[in-house]
Amino acid sequence: MEKNQDYQQALKRYQETEKKIHAMHYASSLFFWDSVTGAPKSGVEARSMAVEVISGLNHTFLINPQVDEDLAILELHADELTDTQRVQIREARKNYNKIAKIPIGEYKKYNALITRSEIAWEQCKEDSDFPAFQPYLQEIIDTLRRFSDYRGYRDHPYNPYLDDYEEGMDVKQLDVFFDALRKRIVPLLHRIREKGKVVDSGFFQRKFPLPDQETLSVDMLKWMGFDLSRGWFKESVHPFTIGIDMDDVRLTTHYYEKDFLSGFSSTVHEGGHAIYEQNIDPALRGTNLATGTSNGIHESQSRIYENNFLRSQPFCDWIYPEVAKRFSDPFKNVTSAMFYRAMNKVEPSLIRVDADELTYSLHIMLRYEIEQGLIDGSIRVCDLPEVWNAKMESYLGIKPPNDAMGVLQDVHWSAGLFGYFPSYALGNAYAAQIERALRREIDVDGCLGRGDFTPLTGWLSQKIHHFGTLKNPMEIMVEVTGEPLNPQYYCDYLEKKYTRIYDL
Ligand SMILES: [Zn+2]
């Protein structure tokens, strides 16, 4: 009897804790949204002070002995919890251990290091000066290696960081995954380059009035099935999506007058993320399960709209007359076939964020190999520019002229975000495998050819979005597609698509 009371009280206390954490998350999300969508720059100091307090509170709410004790009691009574509560407690324990096992002094020191390092990176990138950034990166890696020991890991010190973004993912599985990509995408790219077929995409760089781009983006979001009455769509320098609640999902894009594709594809990409967040089961509101299950699965939902749907022949054929009607000057003498080919032009680029659909995952493969080497000590920080450039040349056939366009291009490492990159490539591969399952039940080409996303968005919502974090990535993949991640489907998809476009 007494034990049962303990458990009821622990559950009540834990639920209160979760409410507080949710409120802090809500507040931080609004701070962030506000700061990148138009808050005055002059307020940055006051905002930073408030952000620091809020993030400190978040830590206080989660990392205290009472929470540890409550979770321990609830773990003992797992049989009496509902399915949802059990996953909630598992998630909470994971988040707790991630921080609580690290000595508080070291944790604070690390956060201060990250703040300094991000500022330093910006300057070093501008000056293209890797040696100046090297000590920061060295300290971050030394710290992360120590943190792996505190947290405990199996097989490889990189594994805890992979698991942070993709539950259950580890070096063993990712080595197999990237091996498949290396064996099939690198030769495919070589064949395309040898063929030398020229695809004209110059018309995307003509003049596209910004208000018309915005109208098209809003219409596109509606066609995709995003409910604008339960969200907010604005502009920011770097496009992003933030799911504050399933009934308050915010996303941004960025328009360039002389780059049609950049803004339009960003809208569709973020729209995919936003539709995921918007269709999570309202029963999960306010819990730690009310968000997408992992970075990789999230990315699969943005990529499936951006690449598998938007860049498909049937959809390009459907949307081209609509686009050409709105932007008649830039698309003079352009046919629907030219539009489709330009949407899928392959051109190895030095910069990851500018990469096309085929070469994107090669940029990620390079980063994965380097992260693994840095964490296990087989790659030295001082050798990084050399290693980076050699891999760029071997996979993409191009060499950066300086470190700003090479090893210094991404913000991630300066922010301590190790283990994050692989989710981009996983997203691409998940998307291809999910699309294959979708095709078994729905006439995908028929829907895209009519511009009708309702059956597609409906299927994805019912099979994936609805569950939030209730199912982990592996469970989603097995239940939706019938098997765990299998990179061959992604390679098949790319080979089929590019063999046709480039007449290989
Ligand atoms: Zn994304």
Short mmCIF file of C-alpha atoms and ligand atoms in Angstrom, two decimals:
data_model
loop_
_atom_site.label_atom_id
_atom_site.label_comp_id
_atom_site.label_asym_id
_atom_site.label_seq_id
_atom_site.Cartn_x
_atom_site.Cartn_y
_atom_site.Cartn_z
CA MET A 1 0.00 0.00 0.00
CA GLU A 2 2.70 2.41 1.03
CA LYS A 3 4.77 1.50 -1.99
CA ASN A 4 1.82 2.16 -4.24
CA GLN A 5 1.37 5.58 -2.68
CA ASP A 6 5.06 6.30 -3.31
CA TYR A 7 4.60 5.51 -6.94
CA GLN A 8 1.46 7.66 -7.32
CA GLN A 9 3.23 10.57 -5.67
CA ALA A 10 6.34 10.11 -7.80
CA LEU A 11 4.21 10.14 -10.92
CA LYS A 12 2.45 13.31 -9.84
CA ARG A 13 5.75 15.00 -8.98
CA TYR A 14 7.32 13.90 -12.25
CA GLN A 15 4.37 15.26 -14.24
CA GLU A 16 4.80 18.61 -12.50
CA THR A 17 8.50 18.58 -13.43
CA GLU A 18 7.63 17.87 -17.04
CA LYS A 19 5.16 20.77 -17.09
CA LYS A 20 7.91 23.11 -15.90
CA ILE A 21 10.38 21.80 -18.49
CA HIS A 22 7.72 22.21 -21.16
CA ALA A 23 7.11 25.80 -20.11
CA MET A 24 10.85 26.56 -20.27
CA HIS A 25 11.06 24.97 -23.70
CA TYR A 26 8.07 27.05 -24.78
CA ALA A 27 9.71 30.25 -23.55
CA SER A 28 13.10 29.49 -25.14
CA SER A 29 11.40 28.68 -28.45
CA LEU A 30 9.62 32.03 -28.43
CA PHE A 31 12.86 33.84 -27.57
CA PHE A 32 14.56 32.18 -30.50
CA TRP A 33 11.71 32.78 -32.95
CA ASP A 34 11.54 36.41 -31.91
CA SER A 35 15.29 36.96 -32.19
CA VAL A 36 15.59 35.67 -35.77
CA THR A 37 12.35 36.95 -37.29
CA GLY A 38 12.56 40.66 -36.61
CA ALA A 39 13.34 41.53 -32.96
CA PRO A 40 15.54 44.66 -32.88
CA LYS A 41 19.29 43.96 -32.80
CA SER A 42 19.63 46.61 -30.09
CA GLY A 43 17.85 44.26 -27.67
CA VAL A 44 20.43 41.50 -27.98
CA GLU A 45 22.08 42.11 -24.61
CA ALA A 46 18.84 42.08 -22.60
CA ARG A 47 17.71 39.02 -24.55
CA SER A 48 20.95 37.11 -23.86
CA MET A 49 20.61 37.82 -20.13
CA ALA A 50 17.07 36.43 -20.12
CA VAL A 51 18.04 33.41 -22.24
CA GLU A 52 20.85 32.54 -19.82
CA VAL A 53 18.47 32.54 -16.85
CA ILE A 54 15.85 30.50 -18.69
CA SER A 55 18.31 27.82 -19.82
CA GLY A 56 19.73 27.68 -16.29
CA LEU A 57 16.23 27.05 -14.92
CA ASN A 58 15.72 24.24 -17.37
CA HIS A 59 18.83 22.55 -15.99
CA THR A 60 17.68 23.11 -12.38
CA PHE A 61 14.25 21.58 -13.04
CA LEU A 62 15.63 18.41 -14.62
CA ILE A 63 18.90 17.77 -12.82
CA ASN A 64 18.07 17.38 -9.16
CA PRO A 65 18.04 14.37 -6.79
CA GLN A 66 14.25 14.42 -6.48
CA VAL A 67 13.81 13.87 -10.23
CA ASP A 68 16.37 11.04 -10.11
CA GLU A 69 14.47 9.44 -7.24
CA ASP A 70 11.06 9.86 -8.92
CA LEU A 71 12.33 8.33 -12.14
CA ALA A 72 13.83 5.41 -10.21
CA ILE A 73 10.49 4.72 -8.46
CA LEU A 74 8.60 4.94 -11.75
CA GLU A 75 11.08 2.61 -13.44
CA LEU A 76 10.41 0.05 -10.70
CA HIS A 77 6.67 0.37 -11.35
CA ALA A 78 6.96 0.33 -15.14
CA ASP A 79 4.26 -2.38 -15.39
CA GLU A 80 1.68 -0.09 -13.84
CA LEU A 81 2.36 2.79 -16.24
CA THR A 82 0.51 3.35 -19.49
CA ASP A 83 2.48 2.80 -22.73
CA THR A 84 2.80 6.53 -23.20
CA GLN A 85 4.02 7.08 -19.63
CA ARG A 86 6.61 4.32 -19.99
CA VAL A 87 8.14 5.98 -23.07
CA GLN A 88 7.94 9.38 -21.36
CA ILE A 89 9.93 8.05 -18.39
CA ARG A 90 12.46 6.35 -20.67
CA GLU A 91 13.02 9.61 -22.57
CA ALA A 92 13.29 11.58 -19.35
CA ARG A 93 15.88 9.15 -17.96
CA LYS A 94 17.90 9.44 -21.13
CA ASN A 95 17.90 13.24 -20.94
CA TYR A 96 18.69 13.11 -17.25
CA ASN A 97 21.67 10.77 -17.61
CA LYS A 98 23.05 12.72 -20.55
CA ILE A 99 23.70 15.70 -18.27
CA ALA A 100 23.67 14.35 -14.71
CA LYS A 101 26.62 12.00 -15.19
CA ILE A 102 28.87 14.93 -16.06
CA PRO A 103 30.38 16.83 -13.10
CA ILE A 104 28.56 20.17 -12.86
CA GLY A 105 31.79 22.20 -12.94
CA GLU A 106 32.89 20.59 -16.20
CA TYR A 107 29.44 20.98 -17.68
CA LYS A 108 29.43 24.73 -17.00
CA LYS A 109 32.97 25.11 -18.28
CA TYR A 110 31.99 23.34 -21.49
CA ASN A 111 28.98 25.63 -22.06
CA ALA A 112 31.24 28.65 -21.62
CA LEU A 113 33.74 27.12 -24.06
CA ILE A 114 30.99 26.67 -26.66
CA THR A 115 29.91 30.29 -26.35
CA ARG A 116 33.50 31.49 -26.91
CA SER A 117 34.13 28.98 -29.64
CA GLU A 118 31.10 29.98 -31.73
CA ILE A 119 32.18 33.61 -31.64
CA ALA A 120 35.78 32.65 -32.53
CA TRP A 121 34.58 30.44 -35.40
CA GLU A 122 32.73 33.32 -37.03
CA GLN A 123 35.90 35.42 -37.13
CA CYS A 124 38.16 32.50 -38.15
CA LYS A 125 35.79 31.64 -40.99
CA GLU A 126 35.79 35.24 -42.17
CA ASP A 127 39.62 35.27 -42.09
CA SER A 128 39.80 31.70 -43.44
CA ASP A 129 42.20 31.02 -40.58
CA PHE A 130 42.05 27.41 -39.37
CA PRO A 131 45.12 27.56 -37.07
CA ALA A 132 43.33 30.28 -35.04
CA PHE A 133 40.30 28.02 -34.59
CA GLN A 134 42.34 24.87 -33.86
CA PRO A 135 42.75 25.35 -30.06
CA TYR A 136 38.98 25.76 -29.59
CA LEU A 137 38.20 22.64 -31.58
CA GLN A 138 40.92 20.71 -29.76
CA GLU A 139 39.41 21.64 -26.40
CA ILE A 140 35.89 20.71 -27.56
CA ILE A 141 37.05 17.30 -28.74
CA ASP A 142 39.07 16.63 -25.58
CA THR A 143 35.97 17.52 -23.55
CA LEU A 144 33.62 15.36 -25.62
CA ARG A 145 35.98 12.38 -25.26
CA ARG A 146 35.94 12.86 -21.49
CA PHE A 147 32.15 13.25 -21.48
CA SER A 148 31.83 9.94 -23.36
CA ASP A 149 33.68 8.27 -20.50
CA TYR A 150 31.41 9.88 -17.90
CA ARG A 151 28.29 8.92 -19.81
CA GLY A 152 29.52 5.40 -20.53
CA TYR A 153 29.42 3.81 -23.98
CA ARG A 154 29.66 0.55 -25.84
CA ASP A 155 32.30 -0.06 -28.53
CA HIS A 156 33.07 3.53 -29.59
CA PRO A 157 33.25 6.92 -27.78
CA TYR A 158 31.34 8.49 -30.72
CA ASN A 159 28.28 6.28 -30.08
CA PRO A 160 26.65 8.36 -27.30
CA TYR A 161 26.64 11.40 -29.59
CA LEU A 162 25.11 9.47 -32.48
CA ASP A 163 22.42 8.18 -30.14
CA ASP A 164 21.63 11.74 -28.99
CA TYR A 165 20.24 12.60 -32.42
CA GLU A 166 19.18 9.16 -33.65
CA GLU A 167 18.18 6.74 -30.93
CA GLY A 168 19.82 3.35 -31.39
CA MET A 169 22.26 4.50 -34.08
CA ASP A 170 25.96 3.65 -33.72
CA VAL A 171 29.27 3.53 -35.57
CA LYS A 172 28.77 -0.10 -36.57
CA GLN A 173 25.52 0.58 -38.42
CA LEU A 174 26.68 3.88 -39.90
CA ASP A 175 29.90 2.35 -41.24
CA VAL A 176 27.76 -0.12 -43.20
CA PHE A 177 25.40 2.68 -44.28
CA PHE A 178 28.09 5.03 -45.58
CA ASP A 179 29.98 2.15 -47.14
CA ALA A 180 26.95 1.44 -49.31
CA LEU A 181 26.74 5.12 -50.28
CA ARG A 182 30.46 5.30 -51.06
CA LYS A 183 30.29 2.23 -53.28
CA ARG A 184 27.28 3.39 -55.29
CA ILE A 185 27.00 7.20 -55.27
CA VAL A 186 30.68 8.03 -55.92
CA PRO A 187 30.81 5.92 -59.14
CA LEU A 188 27.41 7.29 -60.22
CA LEU A 189 28.73 10.83 -59.87
CA HIS A 190 31.84 9.89 -61.90
CA ARG A 191 29.64 8.51 -64.68
CA ILE A 192 27.59 11.72 -64.77
CA ARG A 193 30.74 13.86 -64.96
CA GLU A 194 32.26 11.69 -67.69
CA LYS A 195 29.08 11.91 -69.74
CA GLY A 196 29.49 15.68 -69.75
CA LYS A 197 25.83 16.38 -70.55
CA VAL A 198 25.09 20.05 -69.98
CA VAL A 199 21.95 20.91 -68.03
CA ASP A 200 20.90 24.54 -68.28
CA SER A 201 19.63 26.05 -65.04
CA GLY A 202 20.63 29.65 -65.80
CA PHE A 203 16.98 30.75 -65.96
CA PHE A 204 16.65 30.23 -62.19
CA GLN A 205 19.07 33.15 -61.79
CA ARG A 206 16.92 35.66 -63.69
CA LYS A 207 14.78 38.22 -61.87
CA PHE A 208 12.00 36.85 -59.60
CA PRO A 209 10.08 39.61 -57.74
CA LEU A 210 10.06 38.82 -54.03
CA PRO A 211 6.31 39.39 -53.37
CA ASP A 212 5.45 36.85 -56.10
CA GLN A 213 7.89 34.33 -54.63
CA GLU A 214 6.19 34.77 -51.28
CA THR A 215 2.71 34.22 -52.73
CA LEU A 216 3.91 31.06 -54.46
CA SER A 217 5.48 29.77 -51.22
CA VAL A 218 2.28 30.35 -49.25
CA ASP A 219 0.23 28.55 -51.94
CA MET A 220 2.72 25.68 -52.00
CA LEU A 221 2.46 25.21 -48.22
CA LYS A 222 -1.34 25.06 -48.55
CA TRP A 223 -1.10 22.53 -51.41
CA MET A 224 1.22 20.37 -49.30
CA GLY A 225 -1.31 20.33 -46.48
CA PHE A 226 0.21 22.73 -43.96
CA ASP A 227 -2.57 24.43 -41.99
CA LEU A 228 -1.60 28.10 -41.84
CA SER A 229 -4.33 28.82 -39.29
CA ARG A 230 -2.33 26.72 -36.79
CA GLY A 231 1.09 28.08 -37.70
CA TRP A 232 3.13 31.09 -38.69
CA PHE A 233 5.24 31.54 -41.81
CA LYS A 234 7.88 34.27 -41.93
CA GLU A 235 11.32 35.05 -43.33
CA SER A 236 14.72 34.64 -41.61
CA VAL A 237 18.34 34.53 -42.77
CA HIS A 238 18.57 30.75 -42.24
CA PRO A 239 15.29 28.89 -42.84
CA PHE A 240 14.10 26.71 -39.95
CA THR A 241 11.02 25.17 -38.33
CA ILE A 242 10.02 25.22 -34.70
CA GLY A 243 7.21 23.13 -33.26
CA ILE A 244 6.10 25.03 -30.18
CA ASP A 245 2.92 22.93 -30.03
CA MET A 246 0.99 20.89 -32.63
CA ASP A 247 -1.35 23.88 -32.89
CA ASP A 248 1.46 26.44 -33.06
CA VAL A 249 4.07 25.40 -35.62
CA ARG A 250 6.31 28.13 -37.02
CA LEU A 251 8.54 28.03 -40.07
CA THR A 252 10.63 30.39 -42.14
CA THR A 253 12.19 30.61 -45.56
CA HIS A 254 14.50 33.04 -47.30
CA TYR A 255 13.96 34.61 -50.74
CA TYR A 256 16.62 35.84 -53.16
CA GLU A 257 15.52 37.92 -56.13
CA LYS A 258 18.01 36.19 -58.41
CA ASP A 259 17.75 32.62 -57.13
CA PHE A 260 14.30 31.13 -57.58
CA LEU A 261 15.11 27.62 -56.45
CA SER A 262 16.75 28.52 -53.14
CA GLY A 263 13.65 30.11 -51.59
CA PHE A 264 11.13 27.77 -53.17
CA SER A 265 12.92 24.55 -52.18
CA SER A 266 13.58 25.91 -48.66
CA THR A 267 9.86 26.53 -48.23
CA VAL A 268 9.03 22.98 -49.30
CA HIS A 269 11.80 21.53 -47.09
CA GLU A 270 10.70 23.42 -43.98
CA GLY A 271 7.08 22.72 -44.92
CA GLY A 272 7.84 18.99 -44.60
CA HIS A 273 9.27 19.51 -41.10
CA ALA A 274 6.29 21.71 -40.19
CA ILE A 275 3.67 19.22 -41.40
CA TYR A 276 5.33 16.56 -39.22
CA GLU A 277 5.09 18.74 -36.09
CA GLN A 278 1.53 19.83 -36.91
CA ASN A 279 0.17 16.30 -37.19
CA ILE A 280 1.43 14.91 -33.89
CA ASP A 281 -1.32 13.37 -31.77
CA PRO A 282 -2.78 16.14 -29.52
CA ALA A 283 -2.95 13.55 -26.72
CA LEU A 284 0.83 14.02 -26.38
CA ARG A 285 0.53 17.78 -25.82
CA GLY A 286 2.89 19.14 -23.16
CA THR A 287 4.85 15.88 -22.81
CA ASN A 288 8.43 15.19 -23.87
CA LEU A 289 6.98 13.02 -26.69
CA ALA A 290 5.25 15.87 -28.54
CA THR A 291 7.93 16.30 -31.18
CA GLY A 292 9.45 14.36 -34.08
CA THR A 293 11.15 11.17 -32.94
CA SER A 294 14.68 11.89 -34.19
CA ASN A 295 16.66 14.24 -36.39
CA GLY A 296 16.94 11.59 -39.11
CA ILE A 297 13.21 10.81 -39.26
CA HIS A 298 12.47 14.55 -39.14
CA GLU A 299 14.83 15.12 -42.02
CA SER A 300 13.18 12.28 -43.96
CA GLN A 301 9.92 14.21 -43.83
CA SER A 302 11.46 17.44 -45.13
CA ARG A 303 13.41 15.57 -47.81
CA ILE A 304 10.50 13.48 -49.03
CA TYR A 305 8.60 16.69 -49.89
CA GLU A 306 11.65 18.55 -51.17
CA ASN A 307 13.28 15.81 -53.24
CA ASN A 308 11.01 12.82 -53.77
CA PHE A 309 7.88 14.94 -54.40
CA LEU A 310 8.89 18.45 -55.53
CA ARG A 311 11.79 17.33 -57.74
CA SER A 312 9.82 14.48 -59.33
CA GLN A 313 8.89 14.54 -63.02
CA PRO A 314 5.08 14.32 -62.45
CA PHE A 315 5.06 17.19 -59.97
CA CYS A 316 7.36 19.37 -62.08
CA ASP A 317 5.04 18.76 -65.04
CA TRP A 318 2.07 19.82 -62.92
CA ILE A 319 3.57 22.88 -61.29
CA TYR A 320 5.56 24.26 -64.21
CA PRO A 321 2.61 25.90 -66.07
CA GLU A 322 1.53 27.48 -62.77
CA VAL A 323 5.02 28.84 -62.08
CA ALA A 324 5.51 30.00 -65.67
CA LYS A 325 2.20 31.88 -65.48
CA ARG A 326 3.37 33.76 -62.38
CA PHE A 327 6.93 34.41 -63.59
CA SER A 328 6.49 34.73 -67.35
CA ASP A 329 9.67 36.74 -68.11
CA PRO A 330 12.31 34.48 -66.52
CA PHE A 331 10.68 31.34 -67.95
CA LYS A 332 10.40 32.60 -71.54
CA ASN A 333 11.41 29.77 -73.90
CA VAL A 334 11.71 27.30 -71.01
CA THR A 335 9.84 24.00 -71.33
CA SER A 336 8.55 21.75 -68.58
CA ALA A 337 11.26 19.19 -69.41
CA MET A 338 13.96 21.87 -69.07
CA PHE A 339 12.43 22.94 -65.74
CA TYR A 340 12.54 19.35 -64.41
CA ARG A 341 16.15 18.81 -65.50
CA ALA A 342 17.24 22.14 -63.99
CA MET A 343 15.55 21.21 -60.70
CA ASN A 344 17.75 18.10 -60.66
CA LYS A 345 21.02 19.44 -62.00
CA VAL A 346 24.10 17.71 -60.56
CA GLU A 347 27.04 19.96 -59.87
CA PRO A 348 29.54 19.11 -57.11
CA SER A 349 29.87 22.15 -54.90
CA LEU A 350 32.36 23.04 -52.17
CA ILE A 351 29.60 24.15 -49.82
CA ARG A 352 27.29 21.56 -48.26
CA VAL A 353 24.23 23.80 -48.03
CA ASP A 354 24.42 24.49 -51.79
CA ALA A 355 24.72 20.79 -52.69
CA ASP A 356 22.32 19.07 -55.09
CA GLU A 357 20.30 15.99 -54.20
CA LEU A 358 22.90 13.51 -55.48
CA THR A 359 26.03 14.93 -53.92
CA TYR A 360 24.51 16.05 -50.62
CA SER A 361 25.07 12.77 -48.80
CA LEU A 362 28.73 12.70 -49.91
CA HIS A 363 29.30 15.92 -47.96
CA ILE A 364 27.80 14.18 -44.94
CA MET A 365 29.87 11.01 -45.42
CA LEU A 366 33.04 13.10 -45.31
CA ARG A 367 31.93 14.79 -42.07
CA TYR A 368 30.96 11.46 -40.50
CA GLU A 369 34.37 9.92 -41.23
CA ILE A 370 36.14 12.96 -39.83
CA GLU A 371 34.02 13.15 -36.65
CA GLN A 372 34.60 9.48 -35.97
CA GLY A 373 38.36 9.93 -36.44
CA LEU A 374 38.52 13.04 -34.24
CA ILE A 375 36.62 11.37 -31.40
CA ASP A 376 38.64 8.13 -31.47
CA GLY A 377 41.91 10.03 -31.95
CA SER A 378 42.83 8.56 -35.35
CA ILE A 379 42.60 12.02 -36.95
CA ARG A 380 44.54 14.89 -35.37
CA VAL A 381 42.93 18.33 -35.26
CA CYS A 382 46.04 19.92 -36.77
CA ASP A 383 45.73 17.66 -39.85
CA LEU A 384 42.08 18.53 -40.41
CA PRO A 385 42.34 20.89 -43.42
CA GLU A 386 44.52 18.39 -45.24
CA VAL A 387 42.20 15.46 -44.46
CA TRP A 388 39.16 17.49 -45.48
CA ASN A 389 40.61 18.58 -48.81
CA ALA A 390 41.80 15.07 -49.71
CA LYS A 391 38.34 13.62 -49.04
CA MET A 392 36.63 16.38 -51.04
CA GLU A 393 38.84 15.58 -53.98
CA SER A 394 38.32 11.85 -53.70
CA TYR A 395 34.49 11.92 -53.30
CA LEU A 396 33.42 15.05 -55.14
CA GLY A 397 36.35 15.69 -57.45
CA ILE A 398 36.87 19.27 -56.30
CA LYS A 399 39.29 20.94 -53.90
CA PRO A 400 38.57 23.96 -51.68
CA PRO A 401 40.79 26.97 -52.46
CA ASN A 402 40.77 27.97 -48.76
CA ASP A 403 39.58 26.75 -45.34
CA ALA A 404 36.56 29.09 -45.26
CA MET A 405 35.16 27.12 -48.19
CA GLY A 406 36.42 23.88 -46.69
CA VAL A 407 36.79 22.73 -43.12
CA LEU A 408 35.55 26.00 -41.58
CA GLN A 409 32.25 26.23 -43.48
CA ASP A 410 29.82 24.72 -40.94
CA VAL A 411 28.88 26.15 -37.55
CA HIS A 412 28.21 22.67 -36.06
CA TRP A 413 31.64 21.74 -34.65
CA SER A 414 32.16 25.14 -33.06
CA ALA A 415 28.86 24.54 -31.24
CA GLY A 416 29.92 21.06 -30.09
CA LEU A 417 27.33 19.43 -32.35
CA PHE A 418 29.09 16.13 -33.01
CA GLY A 419 26.89 13.25 -34.17
CA TYR A 420 24.38 15.63 -35.75
CA PHE A 421 25.53 15.51 -39.39
CA PRO A 422 24.70 11.83 -40.10
CA SER A 423 21.00 12.58 -39.60
CA TYR A 424 20.95 14.55 -42.86
CA ALA A 425 22.10 11.53 -44.89
CA LEU A 426 19.91 9.17 -42.88
CA GLY A 427 16.97 11.44 -43.69
CA ASN A 428 17.62 11.09 -47.43
CA ALA A 429 17.86 7.31 -47.17
CA TYR A 430 14.81 6.97 -44.88
CA ALA A 431 12.85 9.14 -47.35
CA ALA A 432 13.61 6.80 -50.28
CA GLN A 433 12.67 3.73 -48.24
CA ILE A 434 9.46 5.36 -46.96
CA GLU A 435 8.51 6.49 -50.47
CA ARG A 436 8.89 2.90 -51.67
CA ALA A 437 6.41 1.74 -48.98
CA LEU A 438 4.06 4.62 -49.82
CA ARG A 439 4.04 3.53 -53.48
CA ARG A 440 2.80 0.07 -52.50
CA GLU A 441 -0.42 1.63 -51.21
CA ILE A 442 -0.91 4.90 -53.09
CA ASP A 443 -0.55 6.03 -56.70
CA VAL A 444 2.17 8.57 -55.87
CA ASP A 445 2.81 9.67 -59.47
CA GLY A 446 -0.90 10.12 -60.07
CA CYS A 447 -1.26 12.34 -56.98
CA LEU A 448 1.81 14.42 -57.83
CA GLY A 449 0.70 14.73 -61.43
CA ARG A 450 -2.55 16.33 -60.17
CA GLY A 451 -0.80 18.42 -57.50
CA ASP A 452 -2.88 16.50 -54.96
CA PHE A 453 -0.91 16.03 -51.71
CA THR A 454 -3.92 15.04 -49.60
CA PRO A 455 -3.43 11.25 -49.88
CA LEU A 456 0.36 11.56 -49.47
CA THR A 457 0.33 13.87 -46.45
CA GLY A 458 -2.54 11.85 -44.98
CA TRP A 459 -0.56 8.60 -45.24
CA LEU A 460 2.63 10.08 -43.78
CA SER A 461 0.69 11.65 -40.94
CA GLN A 462 -1.13 8.46 -40.06
CA LYS A 463 1.97 6.24 -40.27
CA ILE A 464 4.66 8.58 -38.89
CA HIS A 465 3.70 12.08 -37.72
CA HIS A 466 0.88 11.01 -35.40
CA PHE A 467 3.25 9.12 -33.06
CA GLY A 468 5.63 11.95 -32.18
CA THR A 469 8.41 10.37 -30.12
CA LEU A 470 6.20 7.48 -28.96
CA LYS A 471 8.06 5.20 -31.39
CA ASN A 472 11.80 5.31 -31.98
CA PRO A 473 13.35 5.58 -35.47
CA MET A 474 13.89 1.83 -35.86
CA GLU A 475 10.29 1.04 -34.82
CA ILE A 476 8.96 3.60 -37.30
CA MET A 477 11.03 2.18 -40.15
CA VAL A 478 10.14 -1.45 -39.44
CA GLU A 479 6.43 -0.76 -38.97
CA VAL A 480 6.11 1.57 -41.97
CA THR A 481 8.42 -0.13 -44.48
CA GLY A 482 8.67 -3.72 -43.18
CA GLU A 483 12.42 -3.60 -42.48
CA PRO A 484 15.11 -1.56 -40.74
CA LEU A 485 17.09 1.08 -42.63
CA ASN A 486 18.36 -0.34 -45.91
CA PRO A 487 20.50 2.14 -47.87
CA GLN A 488 20.18 0.17 -51.12
CA TYR A 489 16.70 1.68 -51.75
CA TYR A 490 18.16 5.17 -51.60
CA CYS A 491 20.97 4.22 -54.00
CA ASP A 492 18.43 2.51 -56.33
CA TYR A 493 16.29 5.66 -56.30
CA LEU A 494 19.25 7.91 -57.16
CA GLU A 495 20.53 5.58 -59.90
CA LYS A 496 17.13 5.34 -61.54
CA LYS A 497 16.52 9.08 -61.42
CA TYR A 498 19.93 10.26 -62.64
CA THR A 499 20.39 7.55 -65.26
CA ARG A 500 17.31 8.95 -66.99
CA ILE A 501 18.16 12.63 -66.55
CA TYR A 502 21.75 12.21 -67.74
CA ASP A 503 21.14 9.45 -70.34
CA LEU A 504 23.74 7.18 -68.71
ZN ZN B 1 15.84 19.98 -42.43
#
